[in-house]
Every structure is written in C-alpha cells, then in structure tokens.
Short mmCIF file of C-alpha atoms and ligand atoms in Angstrom, two decimals:
data_model
loop_
_atom_site.label_atom_id
_atom_site.label_comp_id
_atom_site.label_asym_id
_atom_site.label_seq_id
_atom_site.Cartn_x
_atom_site.Cartn_y
_atom_site.Cartn_z
CA MET A 222 0.00 0.00 0.00
CA SER A 223 1.33 3.42 -0.88
CA LEU A 224 1.65 6.11 1.73
CA LEU A 225 -0.98 8.16 -0.06
CA ALA A 226 -3.39 5.26 0.20
CA ALA A 227 -2.36 4.88 3.81
CA ALA A 228 -3.09 8.52 4.43
CA ALA A 229 -6.43 8.28 2.68
CA ALA A 230 -7.40 5.40 4.95
CA VAL A 231 -7.07 7.61 8.02
CA SER A 232 -10.38 9.32 8.39
CA ILE A 233 -9.69 11.74 11.22
CA ALA A 234 -7.91 14.39 9.22
CA PRO A 235 -7.18 15.70 5.78
CA ILE A 236 -3.53 14.74 5.53
CA ALA A 237 -2.66 15.20 1.89
CA SER A 238 -0.10 17.95 1.50
CA GLY A 239 -1.35 21.47 1.08
CA GLN A 240 -4.51 20.74 3.00
CA GLU A 241 -5.44 22.18 6.33
CA ARG A 242 -3.98 20.32 9.28
CA THR A 243 -6.01 19.47 12.33
CA GLU A 244 -5.50 21.52 15.46
CA PHE A 245 -3.60 18.62 17.04
CA GLU A 246 -1.32 18.26 14.02
CA GLN A 247 -0.53 21.96 14.09
CA GLN A 248 0.13 21.81 17.80
CA ALA A 249 2.49 18.83 17.36
CA ARG A 250 4.31 20.57 14.53
CA GLU A 251 4.77 23.61 16.75
CA ILE A 252 6.23 21.45 19.54
CA TYR A 253 8.52 19.81 16.98
CA ARG A 254 9.69 23.19 15.68
CA ASN A 255 10.39 24.45 19.17
CA VAL A 256 12.43 21.45 20.24
CA VAL A 257 14.36 21.10 16.95
CA GLU A 258 15.33 24.76 17.06
CA VAL A 259 17.13 24.39 20.39
CA ARG A 260 20.76 23.40 19.86
CA SER A 261 20.74 20.77 22.58
CA ALA A 262 24.15 19.31 21.72
CA ARG A 263 27.04 18.86 24.12
CA GLY A 264 28.96 22.10 24.58
CA HIS A 265 25.90 24.35 24.57
CA GLU A 266 24.06 23.51 27.82
CA ASN A 267 20.70 24.06 26.14
CA VAL A 268 18.80 20.99 27.30
CA PRO A 269 17.19 23.06 30.12
CA LYS A 270 15.60 25.28 27.45
CA ILE A 271 13.78 22.27 26.04
CA VAL A 272 12.77 21.20 29.52
CA ASP A 273 11.37 24.68 30.28
CA TYR A 274 9.44 24.77 27.08
CA VAL A 275 8.02 21.25 27.39
CA VAL A 276 7.08 21.81 31.04
CA GLY A 277 5.21 24.97 30.03
CA GLU A 278 3.22 23.09 27.40
CA LEU A 279 2.41 20.23 29.76
CA LYS A 280 1.25 22.57 32.51
CA ALA A 281 -0.94 24.44 30.08
CA ALA A 282 -2.55 21.10 29.24
CA GLY A 283 -3.34 20.37 32.89
CA PHE A 284 -0.34 18.51 34.31
CA SER A 285 0.41 19.73 37.82
CA ASP A 286 3.67 20.45 39.62
CA ASP A 287 3.25 17.11 41.37
CA ASP A 288 3.27 15.32 38.03
CA ILE A 289 6.47 16.93 36.79
CA GLU A 290 9.99 16.39 38.03
CA VAL A 291 12.98 18.24 36.60
CA THR A 292 16.40 17.02 37.69
CA ASP A 293 19.80 18.60 37.14
CA TYR A 294 22.68 16.42 36.03
CA ASP A 295 26.37 17.01 35.53
CA ASN A 296 27.57 15.29 32.37
CA ASP A 297 31.33 15.48 32.79
CA GLY A 298 31.36 19.18 33.69
CA GLU A 299 28.41 20.13 31.57
CA ALA A 300 24.99 20.95 32.98
CA THR A 301 22.08 19.03 31.58
CA GLN A 302 18.61 18.07 32.77
CA GLY A 303 16.21 15.18 32.76
CA LEU A 304 12.45 15.41 32.83
CA VAL A 305 9.96 12.94 34.27
CA VAL A 306 6.23 13.38 33.76
CA TRP A 307 3.60 11.25 35.49
CA TYR A 308 0.29 10.64 33.84
CA ARG A 309 -1.48 9.14 36.83
CA SER A 310 -4.23 6.59 36.81
CA PRO A 311 -7.11 7.34 39.21
CA ASP A 312 -7.32 3.60 39.92
CA PRO A 313 -4.27 1.64 38.74
CA GLN A 314 -5.07 -1.91 37.64
CA ASP A 315 -1.56 -2.73 36.56
CA LYS A 316 2.09 -1.79 36.93
CA PRO A 317 3.08 1.44 35.14
CA ILE A 318 4.54 1.84 31.67
CA ALA A 319 7.68 3.97 31.30
CA LEU A 320 8.16 5.86 28.03
CA LEU A 321 11.57 7.06 26.84
CA ALA A 322 12.99 9.66 24.49
CA HIS A 323 16.08 11.88 24.61
CA MET A 324 16.26 15.65 24.28
CA ASP A 325 19.93 16.03 23.32
CA VAL A 326 21.43 15.70 19.85
CA VAL A 327 24.81 15.12 18.28
CA ASP A 328 26.03 18.59 17.30
CA ALA A 329 25.75 19.86 13.74
CA LEU A 330 27.82 22.61 12.15
CA ALA A 331 25.92 25.07 9.96
CA GLU A 332 28.81 25.39 7.48
CA ASP A 333 28.66 21.66 6.69
CA TRP A 334 24.92 21.54 6.13
CA VAL A 335 22.98 22.52 3.03
CA ARG A 336 20.34 24.16 5.27
CA GLU A 337 20.45 25.66 8.74
CA PRO A 338 20.66 22.65 11.09
CA TYR A 339 18.82 24.31 13.97
CA THR A 340 15.93 25.71 11.96
CA LEU A 341 13.03 23.42 11.11
CA ILE A 342 12.80 23.61 7.34
CA GLU A 343 10.04 21.94 5.33
CA GLU A 344 11.18 21.26 1.78
CA GLU A 345 10.79 18.55 -0.86
CA GLY A 346 8.44 16.57 1.33
CA TYR A 347 10.86 16.47 4.24
CA PHE A 348 11.45 18.22 7.53
CA PHE A 349 15.15 19.03 7.69
CA GLY A 350 17.09 19.82 10.85
CA ARG A 351 19.32 18.25 13.48
CA GLY A 352 17.23 15.95 15.61
CA THR A 353 14.28 15.76 13.19
CA ALA A 354 14.79 11.99 13.27
CA ASP A 355 17.01 11.37 16.30
CA ASN A 356 15.24 11.95 18.63
CA LYS A 357 13.14 15.09 18.62
CA TYR A 358 10.38 13.36 16.76
CA GLY A 359 10.32 10.92 19.66
CA VAL A 360 10.17 13.78 22.18
CA THR A 361 7.44 15.48 20.16
CA SER A 362 5.39 12.27 19.81
CA LEU A 363 5.41 11.55 23.53
CA VAL A 364 4.82 15.13 24.69
CA ALA A 365 2.07 15.78 22.14
CA THR A 366 0.41 12.48 23.01
CA PHE A 367 0.43 13.21 26.75
CA ILE A 368 -1.09 16.63 26.07
CA ARG A 369 -3.71 15.22 23.73
CA LEU A 370 -4.76 12.47 26.13
CA LYS A 371 -4.91 14.92 29.03
CA GLU A 372 -7.00 17.41 27.09
CA GLU A 373 -9.38 14.62 26.12
CA GLY A 374 -9.77 13.66 29.77
CA PHE A 375 -8.32 10.19 29.19
CA GLU A 376 -7.99 8.22 32.43
CA PRO A 377 -5.36 5.50 32.09
CA THR A 378 -5.83 2.18 33.86
CA ARG A 379 -2.19 2.29 34.92
CA ASP A 380 0.33 5.08 35.46
CA LEU A 381 2.20 6.29 32.40
CA VAL A 382 5.61 7.79 33.14
CA MET A 383 7.42 9.74 30.45
CA VAL A 384 11.18 9.93 31.00
CA LEU A 385 13.17 12.31 28.81
CA SER A 386 16.95 12.13 29.13
CA GLY A 387 19.42 14.95 28.54
CA ASP A 388 22.69 13.34 27.44
CA GLU A 389 21.88 10.11 25.63
CA GLU A 390 24.33 10.90 22.85
CA THR A 391 27.29 11.47 25.18
CA GLY A 392 27.70 10.56 28.86
CA MET A 393 24.29 9.00 29.56
CA VAL A 394 24.63 10.41 33.08
CA SER A 395 20.98 11.43 33.10
CA THR A 396 19.93 8.11 31.55
CA ARG A 397 21.73 6.06 34.16
CA ALA A 398 20.30 8.06 37.05
CA GLN A 399 16.81 8.07 35.58
CA ALA A 400 16.89 4.31 34.98
CA ASN A 401 17.83 3.71 38.62
CA TRP A 402 15.15 6.13 39.73
CA VAL A 403 12.54 4.45 37.54
CA ALA A 404 13.50 1.06 38.99
CA GLU A 405 13.03 2.35 42.54
CA GLU A 406 10.09 4.71 42.19
CA VAL A 407 8.13 3.41 39.23
CA ASP A 408 9.00 -0.28 38.84
CA PRO A 409 7.22 -0.42 35.46
CA ALA A 410 5.78 -3.53 33.85
CA PHE A 411 7.91 -2.67 30.81
CA VAL A 412 9.47 0.27 29.00
CA LEU A 413 8.68 1.72 25.56
CA ASN A 414 11.43 3.68 23.82
CA ALA A 415 10.58 6.25 21.13
CA ASP A 416 14.25 6.36 20.11
CA ALA A 417 14.32 3.02 18.29
CA GLY A 418 12.13 0.86 16.10
CA GLY A 419 9.89 2.16 13.36
CA LEU A 420 8.35 1.58 9.99
CA SER A 421 10.64 1.03 7.02
CA LEU A 422 9.50 2.20 3.61
CA GLY A 423 10.48 1.11 0.14
CA PRO A 424 11.84 3.57 -2.45
CA ASP A 425 8.31 4.63 -3.45
CA GLY A 426 7.20 5.07 0.12
CA GLU A 427 5.43 1.73 0.39
CA PRO A 428 5.56 0.22 3.92
CA LEU A 429 7.89 -2.81 4.05
CA ASP A 430 7.96 -3.87 7.67
CA TYR A 431 7.90 -2.52 11.20
CA GLY A 432 10.92 -3.12 13.42
CA VAL A 433 10.66 -3.42 17.20
CA GLN A 434 14.02 -3.04 18.91
CA GLY A 435 14.10 -5.74 21.58
CA ALA A 436 17.82 -6.03 22.23
CA GLU A 437 21.07 -4.13 21.88
CA LYS A 438 24.56 -5.45 21.66
CA THR A 439 26.85 -4.38 24.47
CA TYR A 440 29.41 -1.80 23.45
CA ALA A 441 32.87 -2.24 24.96
CA THR A 442 36.18 -0.69 23.95
CA PHE A 443 39.53 -2.06 25.09
CA GLU A 444 43.00 -0.64 24.80
CA LEU A 445 45.73 -3.23 24.33
CA THR A 446 49.16 -1.97 25.30
CA VAL A 447 52.64 -3.46 25.10
CA THR A 448 55.52 -1.63 26.79
CA ASN A 449 59.23 -2.15 26.34
CA PRO A 450 62.45 -0.59 27.69
CA GLY A 451 63.13 0.64 24.13
CA GLY A 452 66.55 1.90 23.12
CA HIS A 453 68.35 3.14 20.04
CA SER A 454 67.09 1.82 16.71
CA SER A 455 70.69 1.15 15.62
CA ALA A 456 70.93 -1.48 18.37
CA PRO A 457 67.64 -3.40 18.21
CA ARG A 458 66.61 -5.69 21.06
CA ALA A 459 65.05 -9.06 20.32
CA ASP A 460 61.68 -7.92 21.67
CA ASN A 461 59.77 -4.97 20.28
CA ALA A 462 56.51 -3.40 21.48
CA ILE A 463 55.17 -2.83 17.96
CA TYR A 464 55.88 -6.39 16.78
CA GLU A 465 54.36 -7.85 19.94
CA LEU A 466 51.22 -5.75 19.61
CA ALA A 467 50.99 -6.58 15.90
CA ASP A 468 51.14 -10.30 16.74
CA ALA A 469 48.34 -9.87 19.23
CA LEU A 470 46.19 -8.01 16.70
CA LYS A 471 46.77 -10.61 14.00
CA LYS A 472 45.53 -13.28 16.42
CA ILE A 473 42.39 -11.25 17.14
CA GLU A 474 41.88 -10.79 13.41
CA ALA A 475 42.00 -14.53 12.85
CA TYR A 476 39.72 -15.38 15.75
CA LYS A 477 36.00 -15.93 15.16
CA PHE A 478 33.77 -15.57 18.18
CA PRO A 479 31.30 -18.44 18.60
CA VAL A 480 27.98 -18.21 16.80
CA ARG A 481 25.23 -16.90 19.08
CA TYR A 482 21.52 -16.49 18.58
CA ASN A 483 18.28 -16.10 20.45
CA ASP A 484 14.59 -16.19 19.49
CA LEU A 485 14.68 -12.53 18.59
CA THR A 486 17.72 -12.65 16.30
CA LEU A 487 16.55 -15.85 14.60
CA ALA A 488 13.18 -14.22 13.89
CA SER A 489 14.74 -11.07 12.46
CA ILE A 490 17.30 -12.97 10.37
CA GLU A 491 14.54 -15.21 9.01
CA ALA A 492 12.39 -12.19 8.14
CA ALA A 493 15.32 -10.44 6.42
CA GLY A 494 16.01 -13.60 4.42
CA ARG A 495 12.45 -13.89 3.23
CA LYS A 496 12.81 -10.57 1.43
CA ARG A 497 15.70 -11.65 -0.77
CA LEU A 498 16.37 -14.51 -3.14
CA ASP A 499 20.14 -14.09 -3.46
CA GLN A 500 22.92 -16.02 -1.72
CA LEU A 501 22.63 -13.83 1.38
CA GLY A 502 18.89 -14.43 1.60
CA ASN A 503 19.42 -18.18 1.24
CA ALA A 504 21.99 -18.10 4.01
CA GLN A 505 19.71 -16.04 6.28
CA ARG A 506 16.84 -18.48 5.84
CA ALA A 507 19.14 -21.49 6.25
CA PHE A 508 20.67 -20.06 9.43
CA ALA A 509 17.26 -19.28 10.92
CA ALA A 510 16.22 -22.90 10.26
CA ASP A 511 19.49 -24.34 11.56
CA PRO A 512 21.97 -22.02 13.32
CA THR A 513 24.68 -24.68 13.07
CA ASP A 514 24.62 -24.62 9.24
CA GLU A 515 28.30 -23.97 8.48
CA ASP A 516 27.76 -22.78 4.91
CA ALA A 517 25.18 -20.26 6.04
CA ILE A 518 27.43 -19.08 8.89
CA GLU A 519 30.27 -18.51 6.45
CA VAL A 520 28.11 -16.31 4.20
CA LEU A 521 26.70 -14.32 7.13
CA ARG A 522 30.16 -13.83 8.63
CA ALA A 523 31.55 -12.55 5.34
CA ASN A 524 28.93 -9.82 5.07
CA PRO A 525 29.46 -6.66 7.16
CA ALA A 526 25.70 -6.17 7.41
CA THR A 527 25.09 -9.58 8.98
CA VAL A 528 28.27 -10.62 10.81
CA GLY A 529 27.20 -8.71 13.92
CA GLN A 530 23.82 -10.43 14.05
CA ILE A 531 25.27 -13.89 14.70
CA GLY A 532 27.75 -13.25 17.48
CA THR A 533 30.17 -10.95 19.22
CA THR A 534 32.60 -8.96 17.09
CA CYS A 535 35.83 -7.27 18.20
CA ILE A 536 37.79 -5.20 15.75
CA ALA A 537 40.90 -3.01 15.85
CA THR A 538 39.96 0.61 15.25
CA MET A 539 42.96 2.76 16.29
CA LEU A 540 46.67 2.46 16.78
CA ARG A 541 49.44 4.52 18.33
CA ALA A 542 53.03 3.50 18.95
CA GLY A 543 56.59 4.72 19.23
CA HIS A 544 57.94 8.22 19.79
CA ALA A 545 60.78 8.78 17.31
CA GLU A 546 61.82 7.32 13.98
CA ASN A 547 65.24 6.34 15.32
CA ALA A 548 64.13 4.96 18.69
CA LEU A 549 62.83 1.54 19.66
CA PRO A 550 59.19 1.87 20.70
CA GLN A 551 58.63 2.09 24.45
CA SER A 552 54.96 1.52 24.02
CA ALA A 553 52.39 0.45 21.47
CA THR A 554 48.64 0.69 21.99
CA ALA A 555 45.74 -0.50 19.90
CA THR A 556 42.07 0.27 20.40
CA VAL A 557 39.78 -2.72 19.95
CA ASN A 558 36.04 -2.09 19.81
CA CYS A 559 33.71 -4.95 20.67
CA ARG A 560 30.00 -5.38 20.06
CA ILE A 561 29.08 -8.12 22.48
CA PHE A 562 26.14 -10.41 21.93
CA PRO A 563 23.45 -10.14 24.65
CA GLY A 564 24.12 -12.55 27.48
CA VAL A 565 27.86 -12.95 26.84
CA GLY A 566 29.17 -10.12 29.02
CA ILE A 567 32.13 -7.77 28.95
CA GLU A 568 34.28 -9.77 31.38
CA ALA A 569 33.88 -13.00 29.46
CA THR A 570 34.73 -11.22 26.23
CA GLU A 571 37.89 -9.74 27.75
CA ALA A 572 38.85 -13.20 29.01
CA THR A 573 38.34 -14.64 25.53
CA LEU A 574 40.51 -11.94 23.96
CA LYS A 575 43.25 -12.60 26.51
CA ASP A 576 43.14 -16.33 25.70
CA VAL A 577 43.33 -15.55 22.01
CA VAL A 578 46.28 -13.18 22.41
CA ALA A 579 48.01 -15.58 24.84
CA ASN A 580 50.68 -13.08 25.79
CA GLU A 581 50.86 -11.72 29.34
CA ASP A 582 52.86 -8.73 28.12
CA VAL A 583 49.75 -7.38 26.41
CA GLN A 584 47.89 -5.25 28.96
CA PHE A 585 44.13 -4.89 28.58
CA LYS A 586 42.21 -1.83 29.71
CA LEU A 587 38.46 -1.34 29.35
CA ILE A 588 37.99 2.31 28.35
CA SER A 589 34.22 2.41 27.72
CA ASP A 590 31.70 2.39 30.55
CA LEU A 591 28.46 1.24 29.00
CA VAL A 592 26.34 -1.40 30.61
CA GLU A 593 25.40 -4.89 29.51
CA SER A 594 21.84 -5.51 28.46
CA PRO A 595 20.01 -8.79 28.00
CA GLU A 596 17.43 -9.14 25.26
CA SER A 597 13.79 -8.39 26.07
CA GLY A 598 11.33 -11.21 25.50
CA MET A 599 8.56 -10.10 23.16
CA ARG A 600 5.21 -9.30 24.76
CA ASP A 601 2.00 -10.10 22.93
CA ASP A 602 0.24 -7.04 24.35
CA VAL A 603 2.95 -4.67 23.09
CA LEU A 604 3.06 -6.30 19.65
CA ALA A 605 -0.74 -6.18 19.41
CA ALA A 606 -0.79 -2.50 20.38
CA VAL A 607 1.80 -1.71 17.71
CA GLN A 608 -0.25 -3.65 15.18
CA THR A 609 -3.36 -1.64 16.08
CA ALA A 610 -1.41 1.62 15.77
CA LEU A 611 -0.18 0.61 12.31
CA GLU A 612 -3.67 -0.36 11.20
CA ALA A 613 -4.96 2.99 12.43
CA ARG A 614 -2.62 4.70 9.97
CA GLY A 615 -3.72 2.41 7.16
CA VAL A 616 -0.71 0.11 7.28
CA THR A 617 -2.32 -3.31 7.39
CA ASP A 618 -0.08 -5.71 5.53
CA VAL A 619 3.36 -5.42 7.07
CA GLU A 620 5.16 -7.76 9.37
CA ILE A 621 6.30 -6.66 12.83
CA ILE A 622 9.86 -7.85 13.23
CA PRO A 623 11.78 -7.78 16.52
CA HIS A 624 15.44 -6.91 16.06
CA MET A 625 18.71 -6.46 17.88
CA SER A 626 20.48 -3.18 17.17
CA ALA A 627 24.17 -2.39 17.35
CA GLY A 628 23.70 -0.63 20.66
CA GLY A 629 23.66 2.82 22.15
CA THR A 630 20.16 3.86 23.22
CA ASP A 631 18.78 4.71 26.65
CA GLY A 632 17.01 1.35 26.55
CA MET A 633 20.12 -0.63 27.47
CA HIS A 634 20.21 0.92 30.95
CA TYR A 635 16.66 -0.23 31.60
CA ARG A 636 17.32 -3.71 30.23
CA ASN A 637 20.41 -3.83 32.41
CA LEU A 638 18.16 -3.34 35.44
CA GLY A 639 15.87 -6.14 34.33
CA TYR A 640 13.11 -4.21 32.57
CA ASP A 641 11.93 -5.44 29.21
CA THR A 642 12.33 -2.51 26.84
CA TYR A 643 10.91 -2.13 23.37
CA GLY A 644 11.94 0.40 20.75
CA VAL A 645 8.61 1.23 19.11
CA GLY A 646 9.07 4.65 17.48
CA GLY A 647 6.33 6.09 15.31
CA ALA A 648 8.43 7.37 12.42
CA ALA A 649 8.60 5.85 8.96
CA ALA A 650 11.76 6.14 6.89
CA LYS A 651 13.13 5.01 3.56
CA GLN A 652 16.43 3.17 3.51
CA ASN A 653 18.32 6.27 2.34
CA ASP A 654 16.61 8.65 4.76
CA THR A 655 18.75 7.63 7.67
CA PHE A 656 20.84 10.67 8.45
CA ALA A 657 20.83 10.44 12.22
CA HIS A 658 24.10 11.95 13.58
CA GLY A 659 25.07 12.86 9.99
CA LEU A 660 24.56 15.75 7.63
CA ASN A 661 21.17 17.07 6.57
CA GLU A 662 19.14 14.93 8.95
CA ARG A 663 15.55 14.69 7.80
CA LEU A 664 12.16 13.11 8.34
CA LEU A 665 9.42 12.62 5.75
CA VAL A 666 6.64 15.14 6.32
CA SER A 667 4.09 12.40 5.60
CA SER A 668 5.78 10.22 8.22
CA PHE A 669 5.65 13.05 10.75
CA TYR A 670 1.88 13.40 10.48
CA ASP A 671 1.09 9.71 9.90
CA GLY A 672 3.04 8.79 13.04
CA LEU A 673 1.38 11.29 15.38
CA ASP A 674 -1.35 8.85 16.39
CA HIS A 675 1.18 6.08 17.02
CA PHE A 676 1.70 6.44 20.77
CA TYR A 677 -1.84 7.75 21.21
CA VAL A 678 -3.19 4.43 19.93
CA ILE A 679 -0.56 2.33 21.71
CA LEU A 680 -1.25 3.93 25.09
CA LYS A 681 -5.00 3.64 24.68
CA GLU A 682 -4.49 -0.04 23.88
CA LEU A 683 -2.14 -0.74 26.77
CA ALA A 684 -3.59 1.62 29.37
CA GLY A 685 -7.16 2.23 28.26
CA PRO A 686 -10.34 0.66 29.53
CA GLN A 687 -10.83 -2.68 27.78
CA GLU A 688 -13.95 -2.83 25.69
CA GLY A 689 -16.27 -5.83 25.68
ZN1 LIG B 824 18.77 8.63 19.59
#
C-alpha cells in the first residue's frame, strides 16, 4: 500500500499535503519546531531550554507540579537536565509503563549543512534539521500524546511515566540516574522507547515492515598496550613493542567468536532472508532454520551487514606506537572495539581476547563504561498494540519484526536493570533517509503526520479501559 493510500485510509484528518492540518497536528508541529530549534548538543548547555518549554506546554494542558519532576545532572562538567512526567491513573489496575525519548542531539555545524541545522525547514516533502529523526520526533510524539490524552480527559488504567533524558548521545549520566530512579520509584511492567524501532518504507514510500528493537549489543572498547624498555634503533633488542602488539592483533583478526543467537535474532534474520532470493537471503533463511549450518554461517560472517547479528565482534579501530623514527618503541597501543552479543558479558569477552592473544605482556584496559543488556522477550500485548497503531494509519499488511540493534540507546540501561524494553518509534523512513548523527538529517513530512497517532493508539491499547 502506498503512503498516499495509507493517508487516505485515516479518516480523522485531511492529511494530503497542502490541505489544512487538524489543530492537534498543528500543535504537534509547533512542539517539533520548538524542540528542533534548540541546539541541545554537548557544549551548549541548552537541554534546560527544552525542559522549560516542554514543562510549560504540559502545565498548560493540565499537568500539575506534582506530576512533573525536573532534575539537574552534571555530564562530565556540563549541565544538563532530565524530565519525568507522570500521567497518573485514578485507579491503577496494573504496573506502570515507562516511556523514553532523549532531548539532546549530536552537534551539527551550519557550514557543513545545506540548510540551517537548527531551523526546522520543510522542503521537498521532508522536515530538515538536526534531531528531526534522532530523537526530537520521539520527544514530540510523547509530549504531544500526553497533552492530547490529558486534554481529552483520558484516564489511564495504569500510570504512564514519560522519562526524557538529557545526554543520551554522550555521557548517559541522566539516563543512568533516571533508569535507577525508575527502577526504585516506578517499577514499570515494561518500557517503551521512542528512540528506536519504526516503519521502514520502500523507495516509493510503500511500507515494508515494522521493526521493534528488543535487544542491543553491548558496546565495549579495550585498549591493548605493550611496553618495552626501548633503546636506540641502531641497536635493536630481540623484543619490540610494535611487533608484539601486531602479533596480538593478527591473532584477534584470525579469531572468530562463537555463533550466538536467540529467538529474537533468529526471527529477524529469518524475516530479512524472506525478502531476498540471493545467496545472502538463502543463508539467512538457512541459518534461521538451523543455526549450526556452516555454509550459512560462512556467508553471514563474510557480510558486514550480517556478521554482527550472529555473534560478538571485536575489531581493531585505532593504533598509536613509538615516539621517534630512530628509537625503539617504548609503548604500542591498539584500540579494539567490541559489540558483544546479549548474554555474553564484557568480562567474558575480555577473558576470551586474553586467551586468544596468549601473551601476558599485552595489557588490557576497558575504556568504555556502558552497561550490559540482556534481550527483552517479546510481549503479545505490546506487539498487538503496535499492530493496532499501524492499522490505524492504514498500514495493514506489514510484518512486525523484533530486532537487535548495534547498541547505544537509553534502553540498554533499563534492560540492564531487568526491565523489558521495546523500541517502538512512530516514524517511517526510507532506507536512504537515515541521516541520524550525519549531515542534513531529515524526516518525511508524511511520516511526521502519519506517526502522530502512534503512541496515542498504543497507550490507549495498553492503558485504556478494555472494551467488551
Ligand atoms: Zn537517539
């Protein structure tokens, strides 16, 4: 089904471009403009401006001081804030739902962009601007939905707690603290993240499938260092820091981490395979049917797009060594970045690397500080709510596919604490629309409006009075 057909199927509003938008759509667009136009990147300390603005809008809609909590955080010397908003149930029947998005962005430099990065520009069927996709659409969706539900007098059957972080793209200081706070004060049944998942579109805008992020790989970076007394290069010693480090790296290069899989990765690999008839597709389908199939494993390992889906990967990314062209190196250091399969763990991965290197002279140092996160088992109620939200926007014939992403969203901190977390964003994007963190970030205008009901429907499904 084309997006135009999808839009036509939605009866609540004239959505075709050029037509009048509903009051809610205009209000959401205004929220979007206001949050995109704040340069909330590290180095600018502007997150509090977004918090102020959003709090003002929420209060105007009827949220009280008791419902709103603003917290200051120090992200490595830089002030940022987090915002928590309670949408309370008069008579909770169930544990709460926590909802996540982040207010900060990766910085963008105006001179590198075709258009002003911190002005919301509508052009060629797109909204352009830093954060239009990652993650100010998520912020807008959640805030606009809370306001809309409040103004309608919606009474949820369980508490809904919106948690907006202020440094997801850098230190995750706010994320970490908020996740701990949510565990203690909210103890939700599960967590929905607006910063992951979404509808993928084909080149002509036709919906292909909807991805639910249910797991993230664990990000871990090690430095491997070899030191040596050194000396003059005219009188070489038998041992050499650079050669020793190079040996270690060649061993890591040759090593293949064991194949790993879980229900979620098998389902997503199978679904990806069904869409293609080439060698890769055959291998994906074969692997999903039998994860010990050596031929399939070989094909998936050889492809950069799939190698990370079937196990842990560790790869050398940076190198520094020596101090003069005529001196023996006193030290050599390599950076090795690992993407660890859920359930394996950072310590076990370090132990494996040490076994592989088998040289006590190589010192290992973990230089990243991200947490491990297990995969979240899929919930029928969440999947059904997403399905209903898709149908409400006229998307009836796409598959909902759980997936594991490379890692790096707020969700991992909640999974780390034992809360099932699902990336279920409302945006739709074509393959080549993904400019998050990059230049000329954009979001389809049609996707912006089509996705505005997404969380509205999901929350009514999961926290609304059950009919019949
Ligand atoms: Zn993000």
